[in-house]
Short mmCIF file of C-alpha atoms in Angstrom, two decimals:
data_model
loop_
_atom_site.label_atom_id
_atom_site.label_comp_id
_atom_site.label_asym_id
_atom_site.label_seq_id
_atom_site.Cartn_x
_atom_site.Cartn_y
_atom_site.Cartn_z
CA MET A 1024 7.03 -49.82 -91.28
CA LYS A 1025 5.31 -52.30 -90.86
CA LYS A 1026 2.36 -53.57 -89.95
CA LEU A 1027 1.39 -56.02 -87.75
CA LYS A 1028 -2.00 -58.73 -86.51
CA ARG A 1029 -3.06 -57.46 -82.88
CA SER A 1030 -1.64 -60.55 -81.22
CA ALA A 1031 2.04 -60.46 -83.05
CA ARG A 1032 2.17 -56.55 -82.13
CA LEU A 1033 1.66 -57.84 -78.66
CA VAL A 1034 4.93 -60.17 -78.92
CA GLU A 1035 6.73 -57.43 -79.99
CA MET A 1036 5.67 -54.92 -77.40
CA THR A 1037 6.52 -57.86 -74.63
CA GLN A 1038 9.69 -58.45 -75.29
CA TYR A 1039 10.68 -54.68 -76.48
CA LEU A 1040 9.59 -53.09 -73.24
CA LEU A 1041 10.89 -56.11 -71.57
CA CYS A 1042 14.54 -55.73 -72.67
CA ARG A 1043 14.60 -51.74 -72.04
CA PRO A 1044 13.83 -51.75 -67.72
CA HIS A 1045 13.48 -47.88 -67.12
CA THR A 1046 13.00 -46.18 -70.16
CA LEU A 1047 10.52 -43.67 -71.23
CA ILE A 1048 9.56 -45.03 -75.36
CA PRO A 1049 6.87 -42.67 -76.48
CA LEU A 1050 4.03 -43.87 -77.58
CA THR A 1051 5.09 -42.22 -81.78
CA LEU A 1052 7.42 -44.51 -81.36
CA PHE A 1053 5.14 -47.80 -80.83
CA ALA A 1054 3.33 -47.13 -83.64
CA GLU A 1055 5.09 -45.89 -85.90
CA ARG A 1056 7.07 -48.95 -85.96
CA TYR A 1057 4.23 -51.27 -85.96
CA ALA A 1058 2.11 -48.87 -88.75
CA SER A 1059 -0.73 -48.72 -86.10
CA ALA A 1060 -2.91 -45.97 -84.98
CA LYS A 1061 -2.36 -44.51 -81.18
CA SER A 1062 -5.78 -45.75 -79.50
CA SER A 1063 -4.05 -49.23 -80.62
CA ILE A 1064 -0.84 -49.19 -79.61
CA SER A 1065 -3.41 -48.36 -75.71
CA GLU A 1066 -5.32 -51.01 -75.56
CA ASP A 1067 -2.10 -52.97 -76.63
CA LEU A 1068 -1.00 -51.35 -73.88
CA ALA A 1069 -3.25 -51.15 -71.43
CA ILE A 1070 -3.50 -55.21 -71.45
CA ILE A 1071 0.73 -55.76 -71.50
CA LYS A 1072 -0.02 -53.64 -68.06
CA GLU A 1073 -3.02 -56.36 -66.72
CA ALA A 1074 -0.71 -58.85 -67.74
CA PHE A 1075 2.48 -57.86 -65.76
CA GLU A 1076 0.90 -56.94 -62.98
CA GLU A 1077 -1.20 -60.20 -62.57
CA GLU A 1078 2.12 -61.86 -63.08
CA GLY A 1079 3.83 -59.57 -59.85
CA LEU A 1080 5.95 -58.46 -62.92
CA GLY A 1081 6.42 -55.07 -62.24
CA GLU A 1082 4.63 -52.30 -63.28
CA LEU A 1083 3.92 -50.21 -67.05
CA GLN A 1084 2.90 -46.39 -66.75
CA THR A 1085 1.82 -44.17 -69.06
CA LEU A 1086 2.20 -40.75 -68.80
CA ALA A 1087 0.18 -38.45 -71.41
CA GLY A 1088 1.32 -35.80 -72.49
CA ALA A 1089 3.71 -34.40 -75.91
CA ALA A 1090 6.07 -35.60 -73.89
CA GLY A 1091 5.20 -38.85 -72.76
CA GLY A 1092 5.49 -42.73 -73.28
CA VAL A 1093 5.13 -46.00 -70.78
CA ARG A 1094 8.19 -46.74 -68.38
CA TYR A 1095 8.83 -50.58 -67.58
CA THR A 1096 9.74 -51.05 -63.82
CA PRO A 1097 10.61 -55.16 -62.71
CA LYS A 1098 9.68 -55.74 -60.39
CA ILE A 1099 9.39 -58.14 -58.45
CA SER A 1100 6.47 -59.16 -55.31
CA LYS A 1101 7.40 -61.03 -52.04
CA ALA A 1102 5.60 -63.74 -52.29
CA VAL A 1103 8.21 -64.34 -55.20
CA SER A 1104 10.54 -63.58 -53.09
CA LEU A 1105 9.63 -65.36 -50.26
CA ALA A 1106 9.53 -68.25 -52.70
CA ILE A 1107 13.34 -67.27 -54.14
CA LEU A 1108 15.01 -67.20 -50.18
CA ASN A 1109 13.64 -69.89 -49.55
CA ASP A 1110 16.11 -71.29 -52.32
CA ILE A 1111 18.36 -69.65 -50.97
CA ARG A 1112 18.37 -70.63 -47.42
CA GLN A 1113 17.67 -74.78 -48.28
CA GLN A 1114 21.28 -73.86 -50.45
CA LEU A 1115 23.01 -71.86 -47.78
CA GLU A 1116 22.59 -74.64 -45.42
CA GLN A 1117 23.56 -77.66 -46.72
CA PRO A 1118 26.94 -78.37 -44.03
CA GLU A 1119 29.23 -79.27 -46.64
CA ARG A 1120 29.07 -75.16 -47.23
CA VAL A 1121 31.45 -74.07 -43.55
CA LEU A 1122 34.87 -74.13 -44.46
CA PRO A 1123 37.50 -73.65 -41.83
CA GLY A 1124 37.66 -70.36 -39.84
CA GLY A 1125 33.87 -70.42 -40.12
CA TYR A 1126 33.31 -69.07 -43.34
CA LEU A 1127 30.71 -69.81 -46.24
CA TYR A 1128 31.67 -70.88 -49.66
CA MET A 1129 29.50 -69.45 -51.90
CA SER A 1130 30.76 -69.65 -55.30
CA ASP A 1131 28.63 -71.83 -56.28
CA MET A 1132 25.23 -70.16 -55.62
CA LEU A 1133 26.70 -66.30 -56.91
CA GLY A 1134 27.51 -69.47 -60.25
CA GLN A 1135 23.83 -69.06 -60.72
CA PRO A 1136 23.20 -66.82 -63.48
CA ALA A 1137 18.72 -68.07 -63.04
CA LEU A 1138 19.31 -66.75 -59.37
CA VAL A 1139 21.48 -63.68 -59.90
CA ASN A 1140 19.23 -62.19 -61.18
CA GLU A 1141 15.87 -62.75 -58.84
CA VAL A 1142 18.89 -60.93 -56.36
CA GLY A 1143 19.03 -58.77 -58.84
CA LYS A 1144 15.59 -58.29 -59.15
CA MET A 1145 14.96 -57.64 -55.65
CA PHE A 1146 17.56 -55.66 -55.31
CA ALA A 1147 16.39 -52.88 -58.46
CA THR A 1148 12.25 -53.45 -56.03
CA ALA A 1149 14.48 -52.37 -53.27
CA PHE A 1150 15.86 -49.28 -54.98
CA ALA A 1151 13.36 -49.18 -58.28
CA ASP A 1152 12.85 -45.50 -56.87
CA LYS A 1153 16.09 -43.50 -55.71
CA PRO A 1154 17.47 -40.95 -57.94
CA LEU A 1155 20.60 -42.92 -58.65
CA ASP A 1156 24.31 -42.42 -62.13
CA VAL A 1157 25.22 -45.20 -61.56
CA VAL A 1158 26.04 -48.88 -59.42
CA MET A 1159 28.54 -49.90 -57.51
CA THR A 1160 30.96 -52.91 -56.11
CA VAL A 1161 34.29 -54.03 -56.00
CA GLU A 1162 35.68 -57.12 -57.49
CA THR A 1163 35.23 -60.37 -57.27
CA LYS A 1164 32.24 -61.90 -56.23
CA GLY A 1165 29.25 -58.77 -56.35
CA ILE A 1166 30.27 -58.20 -60.04
CA PRO A 1167 27.01 -60.54 -61.16
CA LEU A 1168 24.82 -59.30 -58.73
CA ALA A 1169 25.86 -54.86 -59.11
CA TYR A 1170 25.23 -56.15 -63.23
CA ALA A 1171 21.77 -58.09 -62.18
CA ALA A 1172 21.01 -54.84 -60.23
CA ALA A 1173 21.68 -52.71 -63.12
CA THR A 1174 19.85 -54.21 -66.48
CA LEU A 1175 17.19 -53.85 -64.49
CA LEU A 1176 17.32 -50.44 -63.29
CA ASN A 1177 19.36 -49.12 -66.82
CA LEU A 1178 21.94 -47.67 -65.19
CA PRO A 1179 25.98 -48.45 -65.51
CA VAL A 1180 28.50 -50.22 -63.33
CA VAL A 1181 31.21 -49.11 -62.19
CA ILE A 1182 33.83 -51.64 -60.32
CA VAL A 1183 36.37 -50.74 -57.52
CA ARG A 1184 39.22 -52.59 -57.75
CA ARG A 1185 41.52 -54.24 -55.71
CA ASP A 1186 44.60 -53.67 -57.29
CA ASN A 1187 45.21 -50.39 -59.85
CA ARG A 1188 45.48 -52.18 -63.24
CA VAL A 1189 47.66 -50.62 -65.67
CA THR A 1190 44.64 -50.49 -68.37
CA GLU A 1191 43.07 -47.99 -65.86
CA GLY A 1192 44.57 -44.17 -66.53
CA SER A 1193 45.47 -42.24 -63.51
CA ALA A 1194 42.72 -44.28 -60.17
CA VAL A 1195 41.87 -43.04 -55.86
CA SER A 1196 43.34 -45.56 -53.49
CA ILE A 1197 42.52 -45.34 -49.98
CA ASN A 1198 43.10 -48.19 -47.54
CA TYR A 1199 40.24 -49.49 -45.20
CA VAL A 1200 40.37 -52.45 -42.89
CA SER A 1201 38.67 -55.41 -43.90
CA GLY A 1202 36.25 -56.09 -40.96
CA SER A 1203 36.69 -59.99 -41.52
CA THR A 1204 40.76 -60.37 -41.27
CA LYS A 1205 40.80 -56.73 -39.66
CA ARG A 1206 43.72 -56.15 -42.40
CA ILE A 1207 44.22 -53.17 -44.82
CA SER A 1208 43.90 -53.78 -47.45
CA THR A 1209 43.68 -50.70 -50.52
CA MET A 1210 41.74 -50.59 -53.00
CA SER A 1211 40.50 -48.05 -56.40
CA LEU A 1212 39.13 -46.71 -58.34
CA GLY A 1213 39.66 -44.75 -61.64
CA ARG A 1214 39.06 -41.05 -61.90
CA ARG A 1215 37.51 -40.88 -65.67
CA SER A 1216 35.52 -44.25 -63.86
CA LEU A 1217 32.73 -42.21 -62.29
CA LYS A 1218 31.99 -39.20 -62.72
CA GLU A 1219 31.43 -36.49 -59.99
CA GLN A 1220 28.62 -35.96 -57.73
CA SER A 1221 27.18 -38.73 -59.08
CA ASN A 1222 24.33 -40.88 -57.55
CA VAL A 1223 25.23 -44.33 -56.41
CA LEU A 1224 24.29 -47.67 -55.67
CA ILE A 1225 26.36 -50.19 -53.20
CA ILE A 1226 25.72 -54.01 -54.68
CA ASP A 1227 28.23 -56.16 -52.27
CA ASP A 1228 27.60 -60.77 -52.03
CA PHE A 1229 28.22 -60.47 -48.64
CA MET A 1230 29.45 -58.63 -44.88
CA ARG A 1231 30.43 -59.62 -42.33
CA ALA A 1232 31.03 -56.17 -39.62
CA GLY A 1233 30.73 -54.56 -43.60
CA GLY A 1234 34.21 -52.39 -43.69
CA THR A 1235 34.72 -53.32 -47.01
CA ILE A 1236 31.48 -51.43 -47.84
CA GLN A 1237 32.49 -48.43 -45.11
CA GLY A 1238 35.86 -48.19 -47.68
CA MET A 1239 33.83 -48.13 -51.09
CA ILE A 1240 31.60 -45.28 -49.21
CA ASP A 1241 35.04 -43.19 -48.66
CA LEU A 1242 36.66 -43.71 -52.29
CA LEU A 1243 32.36 -42.10 -52.92
CA ARG A 1244 34.13 -39.27 -50.79
CA GLU A 1245 36.77 -38.37 -52.82
CA PHE A 1246 34.92 -38.26 -55.80
CA ARG A 1247 31.96 -36.04 -53.55
CA ALA A 1248 29.25 -39.04 -54.65
CA THR A 1249 25.92 -39.50 -53.02
CA VAL A 1250 25.67 -43.27 -51.41
CA GLN A 1251 21.87 -43.82 -52.11
CA GLY A 1252 20.88 -47.01 -50.81
CA VAL A 1253 23.62 -50.23 -49.58
CA GLY A 1254 22.41 -53.53 -51.41
CA VAL A 1255 24.10 -57.18 -49.94
CA PHE A 1256 22.80 -60.34 -50.31
CA VAL A 1257 23.96 -61.94 -47.47
CA GLU A 1258 24.81 -60.48 -44.53
CA SER A 1259 26.45 -62.03 -41.02
CA ALA A 1260 24.78 -60.82 -37.64
CA GLU A 1261 27.74 -63.07 -36.07
CA VAL A 1262 29.36 -59.92 -35.56
CA ASP A 1263 29.01 -57.46 -32.53
CA GLU A 1264 28.36 -53.83 -34.11
CA HIS A 1265 27.90 -53.27 -37.78
CA LEU A 1266 30.11 -50.30 -39.43
CA ILE A 1267 27.05 -49.54 -41.36
CA GLU A 1268 23.93 -48.90 -39.99
CA ASP A 1269 20.78 -48.58 -43.48
CA TYR A 1270 21.78 -50.89 -45.85
CA VAL A 1271 19.17 -54.38 -47.39
CA SER A 1272 20.01 -57.25 -47.18
CA ILE A 1273 18.19 -59.75 -48.78
CA ALA A 1274 19.72 -63.77 -46.00
CA LYS A 1275 21.28 -62.88 -42.25
CA LEU A 1276 23.47 -65.74 -41.42
CA THR A 1277 22.69 -66.21 -37.55
CA GLY A 1278 24.86 -68.83 -37.17
CA VAL A 1279 27.96 -70.68 -38.74
CA ASP A 1280 29.60 -73.39 -36.36
CA PRO A 1281 32.31 -75.17 -38.37
CA LYS A 1282 32.13 -77.92 -35.65
CA THR A 1283 28.69 -79.09 -35.86
CA LYS A 1284 28.92 -78.01 -39.35
CA GLN A 1285 25.23 -76.13 -38.96
CA THR A 1286 24.01 -72.30 -40.29
CA THR A 1287 21.46 -70.52 -39.52
CA VAL A 1288 19.58 -68.68 -42.24
CA LEU A 1289 16.64 -65.78 -41.68
CA PRO A 1290 15.52 -63.28 -44.04
CA GLY A 1291 16.74 -60.45 -44.43
CA SER A 1292 16.45 -57.07 -44.19
CA TYR A 1293 14.99 -55.91 -47.12
CA PHE A 1294 11.78 -58.61 -45.90
CA GLN A 1295 11.18 -55.69 -44.01
CA LEU A 1296 10.61 -53.27 -46.73
CA ASP A 1297 7.02 -52.08 -47.47
CA LEU A 1298 5.80 -55.06 -50.86
CA LYS A 1299 3.44 -55.44 -52.59
CA MET B 1284 -4.78 -72.50 -62.34
CA LYS B 1285 -6.54 -69.25 -65.17
CA LYS B 1286 -7.99 -68.75 -67.13
CA LEU B 1287 -7.17 -66.12 -69.80
CA LYS B 1288 -7.26 -65.07 -72.89
CA ARG B 1289 -4.99 -65.32 -76.38
CA SER B 1290 -4.36 -61.71 -75.52
CA ALA B 1291 -2.45 -62.01 -71.76
CA ARG B 1292 -1.97 -65.60 -73.10
CA LEU B 1293 0.63 -64.20 -75.23
CA VAL B 1294 2.73 -61.23 -73.12
CA GLU B 1295 2.84 -63.51 -70.32
CA MET B 1296 4.21 -66.48 -72.64
CA THR B 1297 6.21 -64.35 -74.39
CA GLN B 1298 8.13 -63.24 -70.98
CA TYR B 1299 7.90 -66.54 -69.98
CA LEU B 1300 10.26 -68.28 -73.04
CA LEU B 1301 12.62 -64.46 -72.70
CA CYS B 1302 14.10 -65.66 -69.05
CA ARG B 1303 14.04 -69.39 -70.31
CA PRO B 1304 16.88 -69.85 -72.60
CA HIS B 1305 17.12 -73.66 -73.53
CA THR B 1306 14.70 -75.13 -71.64
CA LEU B 1307 13.19 -77.71 -72.75
CA ILE B 1308 9.64 -76.69 -71.76
CA PRO B 1309 6.10 -79.24 -72.38
CA LEU B 1310 3.70 -77.79 -73.90
CA THR B 1311 0.89 -79.94 -71.28
CA LEU B 1312 2.62 -77.28 -68.53
CA PHE B 1313 1.88 -73.75 -70.34
CA ALA B 1314 -1.78 -75.53 -70.63
CA GLU B 1315 -2.26 -76.75 -67.18
CA ARG B 1316 -0.77 -72.62 -66.32
CA TYR B 1317 -2.95 -71.41 -68.72
CA ALA B 1318 -6.06 -73.58 -68.27
CA SER B 1319 -5.87 -73.54 -71.35
CA ALA B 1320 -6.27 -76.44 -74.52
CA LYS B 1321 -3.39 -77.85 -76.28
CA SER B 1322 -4.55 -77.20 -79.37
CA SER B 1323 -4.11 -72.81 -78.09
CA ILE B 1324 -1.29 -73.66 -76.42
CA SER B 1325 -0.19 -74.60 -79.65
CA GLU B 1326 -1.61 -71.09 -82.06
CA ASP B 1327 0.18 -68.77 -79.62
CA LEU B 1328 4.17 -70.85 -79.68
CA ALA B 1329 2.95 -70.31 -83.24
CA ILE B 1330 1.81 -67.19 -82.85
CA ILE B 1331 4.91 -66.11 -80.99
CA LYS B 1332 7.30 -68.21 -83.39
CA GLU B 1333 6.79 -65.83 -86.68
CA ALA B 1334 7.15 -62.62 -84.25
CA PHE B 1335 10.38 -63.73 -83.21
CA GLU B 1336 11.67 -64.44 -85.79
CA GLU B 1337 10.64 -61.47 -87.77
CA GLU B 1338 12.31 -59.93 -84.93
CA GLY B 1339 15.27 -61.28 -85.05
CA LEU B 1340 15.81 -62.84 -81.64
CA GLY B 1341 15.95 -66.68 -82.26
CA GLU B 1342 13.90 -69.47 -82.91
CA LEU B 1343 11.20 -71.03 -81.14
CA GLN B 1344 11.55 -75.09 -81.83
CA THR B 1345 8.79 -77.10 -81.28
CA LEU B 1346 9.54 -80.61 -80.48
CA ALA B 1347 7.20 -83.46 -80.74
CA GLY B 1348 5.91 -86.81 -78.84
CA ALA B 1349 5.13 -87.08 -74.64
CA ALA B 1350 9.09 -85.93 -73.67
CA GLY B 1351 8.13 -82.91 -76.67
CA GLY B 1352 8.05 -79.23 -76.37
CA VAL B 1353 8.36 -75.84 -76.68
CA ARG B 1354 13.35 -74.51 -76.77
CA TYR B 1355 13.97 -70.85 -77.23
CA THR B 1356 17.55 -71.09 -78.46
CA PRO B 1357 18.47 -66.77 -78.95
CA LYS B 1358 19.99 -65.10 -81.50
CA ILE B 1359 21.09 -62.03 -82.49
CA SER B 1360 20.88 -61.53 -86.45
CA LYS B 1361 23.98 -60.30 -88.65
CA ALA B 1362 21.98 -57.28 -89.09
CA VAL B 1363 22.21 -56.22 -85.77
CA SER B 1364 25.03 -57.95 -84.82
CA LEU B 1365 27.00 -55.44 -87.75
CA ALA B 1366 24.74 -52.13 -85.54
CA ILE B 1367 26.03 -52.99 -82.29
CA LEU B 1368 29.94 -53.97 -83.97
CA ASN B 1369 29.43 -50.07 -85.29
CA ASP B 1370 28.85 -48.72 -81.71
CA ILE B 1371 31.49 -50.89 -80.79
CA ARG B 1372 34.25 -49.67 -83.17
CA GLN B 1373 32.84 -45.42 -82.96
CA GLN B 1374 33.47 -45.92 -78.98
CA LEU B 1375 37.07 -47.94 -79.47
CA GLU B 1376 38.08 -45.76 -81.38
CA GLN B 1377 37.83 -42.26 -79.57
CA PRO B 1378 41.70 -40.95 -78.93
CA GLU B 1379 41.26 -40.32 -75.17
CA ARG B 1380 41.12 -44.66 -74.41
CA VAL B 1381 44.74 -45.16 -76.25
CA LEU B 1382 47.13 -45.19 -72.35
CA PRO B 1383 50.53 -44.99 -72.34
CA GLY B 1384 52.65 -48.01 -73.38
CA GLY B 1385 49.66 -48.70 -76.38
CA TYR B 1386 46.73 -49.78 -73.72
CA LEU B 1387 42.82 -48.45 -74.39
CA TYR B 1388 40.82 -48.33 -71.92
CA MET B 1389 37.91 -49.74 -72.18
CA SER B 1390 37.10 -50.50 -68.00
CA ASP B 1391 33.72 -47.99 -69.29
CA MET B 1392 32.16 -49.73 -71.93
CA LEU B 1393 31.83 -53.30 -69.69
CA GLY B 1394 29.88 -50.93 -68.28
CA GLN B 1395 26.99 -50.33 -70.17
CA PRO B 1396 25.07 -53.38 -69.57
CA ALA B 1397 22.82 -53.18 -72.02
CA LEU B 1398 26.39 -53.57 -74.23
CA VAL B 1399 27.57 -56.43 -72.81
CA ASN B 1400 24.18 -58.27 -73.23
CA GLU B 1401 24.28 -57.38 -76.81
CA VAL B 1402 28.21 -59.24 -77.07
CA GLY B 1403 26.25 -61.89 -74.91
CA LYS B 1404 23.74 -61.97 -77.45
CA MET B 1405 26.47 -62.70 -79.89
CA PHE B 1406 28.63 -65.27 -78.13
CA ALA B 1407 25.07 -67.07 -77.29
CA THR B 1408 24.86 -67.14 -81.39
CA ALA B 1409 28.29 -69.02 -81.71
CA PHE B 1410 28.17 -71.36 -79.05
CA ALA B 1411 24.59 -72.52 -79.12
CA ASP B 1412 25.05 -76.14 -80.43
CA LYS B 1413 27.95 -76.69 -78.96
CA PRO B 1414 27.34 -79.40 -75.93
CA LEU B 1415 27.91 -76.68 -72.94
CA ASP B 1416 27.83 -77.44 -68.98
CA VAL B 1417 29.21 -74.41 -68.42
CA VAL B 1418 30.86 -70.85 -69.07
CA MET B 1419 34.28 -69.78 -66.99
CA THR B 1420 36.31 -66.48 -67.07
CA VAL B 1421 39.07 -65.35 -65.02
CA GLU B 1422 38.61 -62.04 -63.81
CA THR B 1423 37.72 -58.84 -63.92
CA LYS B 1424 36.10 -57.67 -66.65
CA GLY B 1425 35.31 -61.20 -68.55
CA ILE B 1426 33.15 -61.37 -65.88
CA PRO B 1427 29.62 -59.81 -66.87
CA LEU B 1428 30.16 -60.66 -70.52
CA ALA B 1429 30.80 -65.15 -69.10
CA TYR B 1430 27.35 -63.60 -67.29
CA ALA B 1431 25.70 -61.94 -69.97
CA ALA B 1432 25.90 -64.88 -72.09
CA ALA B 1433 25.88 -67.80 -69.32
CA THR B 1434 22.38 -66.27 -69.02
CA LEU B 1435 20.85 -67.08 -72.16
CA LEU B 1436 23.19 -70.12 -72.36
CA ASN B 1437 21.62 -71.21 -69.18
CA LEU B 1438 24.62 -72.25 -68.11
CA PRO B 1439 26.50 -71.80 -64.62
CA VAL B 1440 29.81 -69.27 -64.31
CA VAL B 1441 33.19 -70.83 -62.88
CA ILE B 1442 35.07 -67.17 -62.28
CA VAL B 1443 39.20 -68.12 -61.85
CA ARG B 1444 41.22 -65.97 -58.89
CA ARG B 1445 43.68 -64.43 -59.64
CA ASP B 1446 44.61 -64.65 -56.14
CA ASN B 1447 43.43 -68.26 -54.19
CA ARG B 1448 41.71 -66.72 -50.80
CA VAL B 1449 39.90 -68.62 -48.31
CA THR B 1450 36.20 -68.70 -49.62
CA GLU B 1451 37.33 -71.39 -51.88
CA GLY B 1452 38.27 -73.70 -50.14
CA SER B 1453 40.71 -76.52 -51.10
CA ALA B 1454 42.17 -75.15 -55.06
CA VAL B 1455 43.81 -75.57 -57.88
CA SER B 1456 46.36 -73.53 -59.43
CA ILE B 1457 48.80 -72.56 -62.22
CA ASN B 1458 51.82 -70.63 -63.93
CA TYR B 1459 50.72 -69.18 -67.04
CA VAL B 1460 52.76 -66.11 -68.88
CA SER B 1461 50.69 -63.42 -69.36
CA GLY B 1462 51.13 -62.07 -72.93
CA SER B 1463 51.35 -58.27 -72.54
CA THR B 1464 53.61 -58.09 -69.44
CA LYS B 1465 55.58 -61.10 -70.22
CA ARG B 1466 55.14 -62.13 -65.77
CA ILE B 1467 54.74 -65.18 -64.37
CA SER B 1468 51.20 -65.37 -62.41
CA THR B 1469 49.23 -67.74 -60.84
CA MET B 1470 45.59 -68.46 -61.87
CA SER B 1471 43.20 -71.44 -59.07
CA LEU B 1472 40.54 -72.41 -59.52
CA GLY B 1473 38.24 -74.09 -56.49
CA ARG B 1474 38.50 -77.51 -56.81
CA ARG B 1475 34.65 -77.96 -56.30
CA SER B 1476 33.48 -75.37 -58.40
CA LEU B 1477 33.84 -77.76 -61.36
CA LYS B 1478 32.77 -80.54 -62.17
CA GLU B 1479 36.36 -83.03 -63.63
CA GLN B 1480 34.71 -84.04 -67.36
CA SER B 1481 32.93 -80.66 -68.04
CA ASN B 1482 32.11 -79.51 -72.24
CA VAL B 1483 33.86 -75.76 -71.04
CA LEU B 1484 33.22 -72.52 -72.68
CA ILE B 1485 36.12 -69.81 -72.07
CA ILE B 1486 35.66 -65.78 -72.11
CA ASP B 1487 37.35 -63.60 -72.02
CA ASP B 1488 37.11 -59.62 -72.69
CA PHE B 1489 40.51 -58.85 -74.00
CA MET B 1490 43.00 -61.12 -76.64
CA ARG B 1491 46.11 -60.06 -76.54
CA ALA B 1492 49.22 -63.36 -77.29
CA GLY B 1493 46.18 -65.36 -75.56
CA GLY B 1494 48.63 -66.31 -73.00
CA THR B 1495 45.53 -64.98 -70.11
CA ILE B 1496 43.57 -67.74 -72.13
CA GLN B 1497 46.37 -70.25 -72.45
CA GLY B 1498 46.43 -69.96 -68.84
CA MET B 1499 42.57 -71.32 -68.47
CA ILE B 1500 43.65 -74.07 -71.44
CA ASP B 1501 46.06 -75.48 -69.09
CA LEU B 1502 44.25 -75.18 -65.81
CA LEU B 1503 41.06 -77.35 -67.22
CA ARG B 1504 42.94 -80.28 -68.20
CA GLU B 1505 43.95 -80.44 -64.45
CA PHE B 1506 39.43 -80.70 -64.42
CA ARG B 1507 40.12 -83.31 -66.96
CA ALA B 1508 37.23 -80.95 -69.19
CA THR B 1509 36.76 -80.06 -72.78
CA VAL B 1510 37.06 -77.16 -73.91
CA GLN B 1511 34.80 -76.71 -76.16
CA GLY B 1512 35.23 -73.07 -77.08
CA VAL B 1513 37.06 -69.40 -76.78
CA GLY B 1514 35.08 -66.43 -76.81
CA VAL B 1515 36.89 -62.52 -76.68
CA PHE B 1516 35.01 -59.72 -76.80
CA VAL B 1517 38.40 -58.02 -77.84
CA GLU B 1518 41.76 -59.05 -79.70
CA SER B 1519 45.11 -57.47 -80.87
CA ALA B 1520 46.07 -58.25 -83.47
CA GLU B 1521 48.89 -56.62 -82.57
CA VAL B 1522 51.70 -59.43 -82.10
CA ASP B 1523 53.89 -61.46 -84.16
CA GLU B 1524 52.28 -65.10 -82.81
CA HIS B 1525 49.07 -65.92 -81.37
CA LEU B 1526 49.32 -69.46 -78.57
CA ILE B 1527 45.30 -70.18 -79.32
CA GLU B 1528 44.03 -70.59 -82.56
CA ASP B 1529 40.81 -71.02 -82.89
CA TYR B 1530 38.39 -68.01 -80.86
CA VAL B 1531 35.53 -65.87 -81.23
CA SER B 1532 36.57 -62.54 -81.29
CA ILE B 1533 33.90 -60.18 -81.47
CA ALA B 1534 36.49 -56.75 -82.32
CA LYS B 1535 39.80 -56.33 -83.26
CA LEU B 1536 42.16 -54.07 -82.38
CA THR B 1537 45.28 -52.91 -85.67
CA GLY B 1538 46.91 -49.73 -85.27
CA VAL B 1539 47.43 -49.28 -81.51
CA ASP B 1540 49.37 -45.56 -82.29
CA PRO B 1541 50.75 -44.39 -78.62
CA LYS B 1542 51.63 -40.48 -80.35
CA THR B 1543 48.89 -39.96 -82.39
CA LYS B 1544 45.67 -41.64 -80.50
CA GLN B 1545 44.53 -43.59 -83.20
CA THR B 1546 43.19 -46.69 -83.23
CA THR B 1547 41.57 -49.05 -85.96
CA VAL B 1548 38.98 -51.68 -85.34
CA LEU B 1549 38.44 -54.14 -87.23
CA PRO B 1550 34.84 -56.99 -87.36
CA GLY B 1551 36.49 -60.34 -85.19
CA SER B 1552 36.33 -63.35 -86.46
CA TYR B 1553 32.42 -64.45 -84.75
CA PHE B 1554 31.69 -62.29 -88.22
CA GLN B 1555 33.19 -64.99 -90.80
CA LEU B 1556 30.79 -66.97 -88.67
CA ASP B 1557 27.87 -68.31 -90.76
CA LEU B 1558 24.96 -66.21 -89.48
CA LYS B 1559 21.86 -64.85 -90.84
#
């Protein structure tokens, strides 16, 4: 195609890899794209690999052989994760977030794409090695987190609806008990939204008792799907018992006092994972 | 901080800029970060600028002076936009998408993060020069498009709800007539979600007559906000009259026949803009 200097090639290959996470890219593609020898491409990749690892951007794996190539796996370091947690904590502990009933206002935080994308990186790090076909969430506030994780994991997203919209075609509906309100609600997923026997990562913004996530797990049973992981942004420790045992949380609320407007935020279970 | 070779610096600066669109970055930041002279940093930026422009990734502007620096504005070229439109058209014209009543199933397309991010790039290109404070959408299906655009425009997102959830605090609600169902519905936005007098970009997935978008415009009047632009992914030309005049669409449906299951898709108004 076009002959480029190493410097220009490095810039282009960096952006190419960053835009295509969890994708095996044959070295011949780069060699043809930049009219360069495979040996030059290999040297470029070694430079990029070192810089990515130095910066804590993730791993660059090179697979040898005819079916080989290079694959970029985005990961975030423990140090950067802790810095982001610190920012999250400071925001969550602002007294003006405490609403009547001990609810916590979080919509503005979930409206910051930069923060959402960082949290998505944490989920992409935690679930990088799971065999996954799809990321699932329930409307509304978990949606940006699900897309942020799915972009980095190179997976499609399915959104469970709280109603049954006409534009979805035939759908499967189930009833579930929301842990916070104790009300029976309905959630539904279009038949054609999810292939049978998919491997699913569930992402949501908030978990109290876990009724909504248990509802998603029950719904997935109707599709004979396997839940490979559950990731929640903020969990509340203010419940006697969680319905869900195995999940990754980023932050944990241990005290929301409607009177004093004080909130205490601890690191979630993500920080107990074996991170670098 | 750390002394890097030019090759490693180029990789790091490329990813640093790609992650921080529409942000003025002082050259001193790079100079300190890589323990390099400003003149070397300027040379690096010239290489990156050329590669970005060559690849159609957007513009890199260098502003001179004490308050100067470099700013990356993501843009997508007309040629790449047309290639993506072609993919969108092929998907939209699949006969199995046509649902009873002439509705079109699009959820799977909006569940592809790669496609969503490309459409977000088109919106970020179309509205790059507008003075914007925030991107707004209404739940549910427009949300990923709004975040994709907002990430590239470096803006927060506010989501208008179709109900009034307890976790939002006090809210402003309005009634609107949905163009497709002719029913009166309610949409609401938390008082603290949007500052008064904000400059707003509205993004949605689908527009028939425009009732939902007109509802958002009416709602914004309550916040004394200014609508600086409206972007919709797919518009239907199968209406006598649009309530909205000034909007950017990516694709236009001109025929959805429930009997023959045939759909015709044309380029949207985005392709009439003065694109490079």
